[in-house]
mmCIF file of C-alpha atoms in Angstrom:
data_model
loop_
_atom_site.group_PDB
_atom_site.id
_atom_site.type_symbol
_atom_site.label_atom_id
_atom_site.label_comp_id
_atom_site.label_asym_id
_atom_site.label_seq_id
_atom_site.Cartn_x
_atom_site.Cartn_y
_atom_site.Cartn_z
ATOM 1 C CA MET A 1157 86.160 -1.208 97.846
ATOM 2 C CA ALA A 1158 88.294 -0.569 95.426
ATOM 3 C CA GLY A 1159 87.576 -2.120 91.701
ATOM 4 C CA ARG A 1160 84.335 -1.239 91.988
ATOM 5 C CA SER A 1161 82.484 0.284 88.780
ATOM 6 C CA PRO A 1162 81.708 3.954 89.192
ATOM 7 C CA LEU A 1163 77.650 2.935 87.907
ATOM 8 C CA PHE A 1164 78.201 0.080 91.250
ATOM 9 C CA ALA A 1165 79.114 3.418 93.569
ATOM 10 C CA SER A 1166 77.188 5.309 92.204
ATOM 11 C CA LEU A 1167 73.848 2.840 92.969
ATOM 12 C CA LEU A 1168 75.086 2.469 96.828
ATOM 13 C CA LEU A 1169 74.956 6.482 96.808
ATOM 14 C CA ALA A 1170 71.229 6.495 95.280
ATOM 15 C CA ALA A 1171 70.179 3.683 97.485
ATOM 16 C CA ALA A 1172 71.096 5.721 100.335
ATOM 17 C CA LEU A 1173 69.877 9.201 99.712
ATOM 18 C CA ALA A 1174 66.890 7.088 98.664
ATOM 19 C CA ALA A 1175 66.093 5.070 101.599
ATOM 20 C CA PRO A 1176 65.082 7.774 103.656
ATOM 21 C CA ALA A 1177 61.952 8.615 101.648
ATOM 22 C CA ALA A 1178 60.829 4.717 101.414
ATOM 23 C CA ALA A 1179 61.314 4.387 105.197
ATOM 24 C CA GLN A 1180 58.458 6.902 105.190
ATOM 25 C CA LYS A 1181 55.991 5.109 103.095
ATOM 26 C CA ALA A 1182 56.247 2.394 105.200
ATOM 27 C CA GLY A 1183 53.186 1.069 106.839
ATOM 28 C CA PRO A 1184 51.398 1.836 110.474
ATOM 29 C CA ALA A 1185 53.723 0.068 113.129
ATOM 30 C CA ALA A 1186 52.260 -3.498 114.802
ATOM 31 C CA ALA A 1187 50.141 -3.127 117.631
ATOM 32 C CA PRO A 1188 51.986 -3.177 121.093
ATOM 33 C CA VAL A 1189 52.495 -6.285 122.841
ATOM 34 C CA PRO A 1190 50.524 -6.447 125.763
ATOM 35 C CA ASP A 1191 52.610 -6.342 129.188
ATOM 36 C CA ASN A 1192 51.465 -8.810 130.968
ATOM 37 C CA LEU A 1193 52.526 -11.786 128.194
ATOM 38 C CA PRO A 1194 55.477 -13.806 130.111
ATOM 39 C CA ALA A 1195 59.118 -13.606 128.270
ATOM 40 C CA ARG A 1196 58.953 -16.471 126.508
ATOM 41 C CA HIS A 1197 56.010 -15.608 124.633
ATOM 42 C CA ARG A 1198 57.144 -11.977 123.785
ATOM 43 C CA GLU A 1199 60.405 -13.413 122.798
ATOM 44 C CA PHE A 1200 58.798 -15.850 120.198
ATOM 45 C CA LEU A 1201 56.439 -12.665 118.743
ATOM 46 C CA GLU A 1202 60.006 -10.807 118.506
ATOM 47 C CA GLU A 1203 62.276 -14.037 117.195
ATOM 48 C CA ALA A 1204 59.771 -14.814 114.984
ATOM 49 C CA ALA A 1205 58.043 -11.607 113.525
ATOM 50 C CA PRO A 1206 59.626 -11.578 110.288
ATOM 51 C CA LEU A 1207 57.793 -15.067 109.417
ATOM 52 C CA LEU A 1208 54.878 -14.326 111.005
ATOM 53 C CA SER A 1209 52.269 -12.876 109.299
ATOM 54 C CA GLY A 1210 49.557 -10.191 110.715
ATOM 55 C CA LYS A 1211 46.687 -12.653 110.766
ATOM 56 C CA GLU A 1212 49.031 -14.755 112.887
ATOM 57 C CA ARG A 1213 50.075 -12.197 115.055
ATOM 58 C CA ASP A 1214 47.111 -11.189 115.458
ATOM 59 C CA ALA A 1215 45.351 -14.451 116.689
ATOM 60 C CA PHE A 1216 48.467 -15.250 118.625
ATOM 61 C CA LEU A 1217 47.620 -12.413 120.722
ATOM 62 C CA GLY A 1218 44.137 -13.026 120.852
ATOM 63 C CA LEU A 1219 44.266 -16.292 122.371
ATOM 64 C CA GLN A 1220 44.268 -15.725 126.573
ATOM 65 C CA GLN A 1221 45.593 -18.957 128.360
ATOM 66 C CA GLU A 1222 49.701 -19.470 127.787
ATOM 67 C CA TYR A 1223 49.262 -23.333 126.737
ATOM 68 C CA GLN A 1224 46.975 -22.228 123.715
ATOM 69 C CA ARG A 1225 50.084 -19.549 122.768
ATOM 70 C CA ASP A 1226 52.911 -22.862 123.138
ATOM 71 C CA ALA A 1227 50.602 -24.864 121.121
ATOM 72 C CA PHE A 1228 50.927 -22.343 118.521
ATOM 73 C CA ILE A 1229 54.612 -22.041 118.619
ATOM 74 C CA ARG A 1230 55.043 -25.444 118.346
ATOM 75 C CA ARG A 1231 52.381 -25.395 115.283
ATOM 76 C CA PHE A 1232 54.116 -22.581 113.924
ATOM 77 C CA TRP A 1233 57.450 -23.975 113.444
ATOM 78 C CA GLU A 1234 55.830 -27.435 112.562
ATOM 79 C CA VAL A 1235 54.244 -26.383 109.438
ATOM 80 C CA ARG A 1236 57.693 -24.462 108.568
ATOM 81 C CA ASP A 1237 59.568 -27.358 109.235
ATOM 82 C CA PRO A 1238 61.223 -27.774 105.704
ATOM 83 C CA PHE A 1239 62.137 -31.724 106.406
ATOM 84 C CA PRO A 1240 58.606 -32.656 108.949
ATOM 85 C CA GLN A 1241 60.538 -36.434 108.192
ATOM 86 C CA THR A 1242 63.100 -35.372 109.729
ATOM 87 C CA PRO A 1243 63.825 -35.641 114.131
ATOM 88 C CA GLY A 1244 64.685 -31.914 114.025
ATOM 89 C CA ASN A 1245 63.043 -28.876 112.715
ATOM 90 C CA GLU A 1246 66.149 -27.330 110.731
ATOM 91 C CA LEU A 1247 64.804 -24.056 110.183
ATOM 92 C CA GLN A 1248 63.650 -23.672 113.584
ATOM 93 C CA GLN A 1249 67.004 -24.623 114.681
ATOM 94 C CA ALA A 1250 68.669 -22.292 112.251
ATOM 95 C CA TRP A 1251 66.664 -19.721 113.055
ATOM 96 C CA ALA A 1252 67.101 -20.011 116.701
ATOM 97 C CA GLU A 1253 71.077 -19.664 115.676
ATOM 98 C CA ARG A 1254 70.782 -16.835 113.597
ATOM 99 C CA ALA A 1255 68.736 -14.910 116.304
ATOM 100 C CA LYS A 1256 71.838 -15.572 118.750
ATOM 101 C CA ILE A 1257 73.924 -14.427 116.531
ATOM 102 C CA ALA A 1258 71.937 -11.230 115.960
ATOM 103 C CA ARG A 1259 71.954 -10.669 119.706
ATOM 104 C CA GLU A 1260 75.803 -10.643 119.886
ATOM 105 C CA ARG A 1261 76.069 -8.833 116.884
ATOM 106 C CA PHE A 1262 73.573 -5.756 117.137
ATOM 107 C CA GLY A 1263 72.035 -6.092 120.300
ATOM 108 C CA GLY A 1264 68.793 -7.226 119.894
ATOM 109 C CA LEU A 1265 67.035 -8.601 117.108
ATOM 110 C CA ALA A 1266 65.190 -4.431 116.388
ATOM 111 C CA ASP A 1267 68.041 -3.264 114.142
ATOM 112 C CA GLU A 1268 67.498 -4.075 109.862
ATOM 113 C CA ARG A 1269 70.472 -6.268 109.783
ATOM 114 C CA ALA A 1270 69.357 -8.505 112.506
ATOM 115 C CA ARG A 1271 65.879 -8.743 110.688
ATOM 116 C CA ILE A 1272 68.116 -9.284 107.091
ATOM 117 C CA LEU A 1273 69.900 -12.062 109.063
ATOM 118 C CA LEU A 1274 67.223 -13.711 110.472
ATOM 119 C CA LEU A 1275 66.239 -14.586 106.889
ATOM 120 C CA ASN A 1276 68.535 -14.988 104.719
ATOM 121 C CA GLY A 1277 72.151 -16.023 107.075
ATOM 122 C CA PRO A 1278 75.058 -14.042 107.701
ATOM 123 C CA PRO A 1279 76.283 -12.510 104.327
ATOM 124 C CA ALA A 1280 79.373 -13.856 102.537
ATOM 125 C CA GLU A 1281 81.331 -10.619 102.914
ATOM 126 C CA VAL A 1282 80.798 -7.182 104.825
ATOM 127 C CA PHE A 1283 81.698 -3.992 103.343
ATOM 128 C CA PRO A 1284 81.405 -0.878 105.777
ATOM 129 C CA GLY A 1285 80.823 2.971 103.880
ATOM 130 C CA ARG A 1286 84.490 4.963 103.953
ATOM 131 C CA CYS A 1287 82.832 7.222 101.254
ATOM 132 C CA SER A 1288 83.676 10.866 102.888
ATOM 133 C CA GLN A 1289 80.990 12.122 99.994
ATOM 134 C CA VAL A 1290 78.123 10.169 102.029
ATOM 135 C CA LEU A 1291 76.870 11.432 105.349
ATOM 136 C CA VAL A 1292 75.722 8.213 106.644
ATOM 137 C CA PRO A 1293 77.293 5.780 107.832
ATOM 138 C CA LEU A 1294 76.886 2.765 105.040
ATOM 139 C CA GLU A 1295 77.588 -0.988 104.940
ATOM 140 C CA ILE A 1296 76.674 -3.366 102.442
ATOM 141 C CA TRP A 1297 76.146 -7.176 102.601
ATOM 142 C CA SER A 1298 76.821 -9.311 99.984
ATOM 143 C CA TYR A 1299 75.656 -12.726 99.582
ATOM 144 C CA PRO A 1300 75.797 -15.038 96.280
ATOM 145 C CA GLY A 1301 72.674 -16.244 96.668
ATOM 146 C CA THR A 1302 71.036 -17.590 99.171
ATOM 147 C CA ASP A 1303 68.272 -21.180 99.479
ATOM 148 C CA LYS A 1304 65.579 -18.583 98.493
ATOM 149 C CA ILE A 1305 67.549 -16.528 95.984
ATOM 150 C CA LYS A 1306 68.965 -17.822 93.866
ATOM 151 C CA GLY A 1307 71.654 -15.336 92.354
ATOM 152 C CA ALA A 1308 74.147 -12.944 94.325
ATOM 153 C CA PHE A 1309 72.847 -9.758 95.953
ATOM 154 C CA ASN A 1310 73.963 -6.918 97.536
ATOM 155 C CA LEU A 1311 72.147 -4.951 100.454
ATOM 156 C CA VAL A 1312 72.550 -1.937 101.439
ATOM 157 C CA PHE A 1313 72.184 -0.405 105.283
ATOM 158 C CA TYR A 1314 72.340 2.833 106.291
ATOM 159 C CA SER A 1315 72.330 4.194 109.619
ATOM 160 C CA PRO A 1316 69.527 7.382 109.581
ATOM 161 C CA GLN A 1317 70.905 9.042 113.014
ATOM 162 C CA GLY A 1318 74.611 8.997 111.485
ATOM 163 C CA SER A 1319 75.822 6.308 114.102
ATOM 164 C CA ILE A 1320 77.817 3.616 113.015
ATOM 165 C CA LYS A 1321 77.063 1.709 115.892
ATOM 166 C CA GLY A 1322 73.248 1.939 114.448
ATOM 167 C CA PRO A 1323 70.702 1.217 114.567
ATOM 168 C CA PHE A 1324 70.993 0.680 110.558
#
């Protein structure tokens, strides 16, 4: 990351040090998924989690029949189709591809990097933290912008357990 300003480096360090405090302020974890839920429905909940509202998740888990859950999933993607006049659902297709990439890169979708990849797509650049003054492994993802965020932005991920393999 040669050529980056000292201010940029300071901001990254501050973000890494502040992140554990921010994580402690997070709300309660979502209710557990019932053990008897079929694998395809568990996969939907895991994959769609960044898009599912709490009410949608509760409604889905409240459904008793598989055909009802299947209909819910169809409707879930249908209302999010950015171009309903086309034969395919571009968001659903892109989401499935991003989920595949996330599973390959991170071994699943639980890592925060997977969630961000699902929401924003792959970053333009990834800078692994190599600063010996930072005590936890870092990754900085750089985006020139996305469909939802027009300007360039960077995201800092850290591994709270200190492992370069994550989770981040």
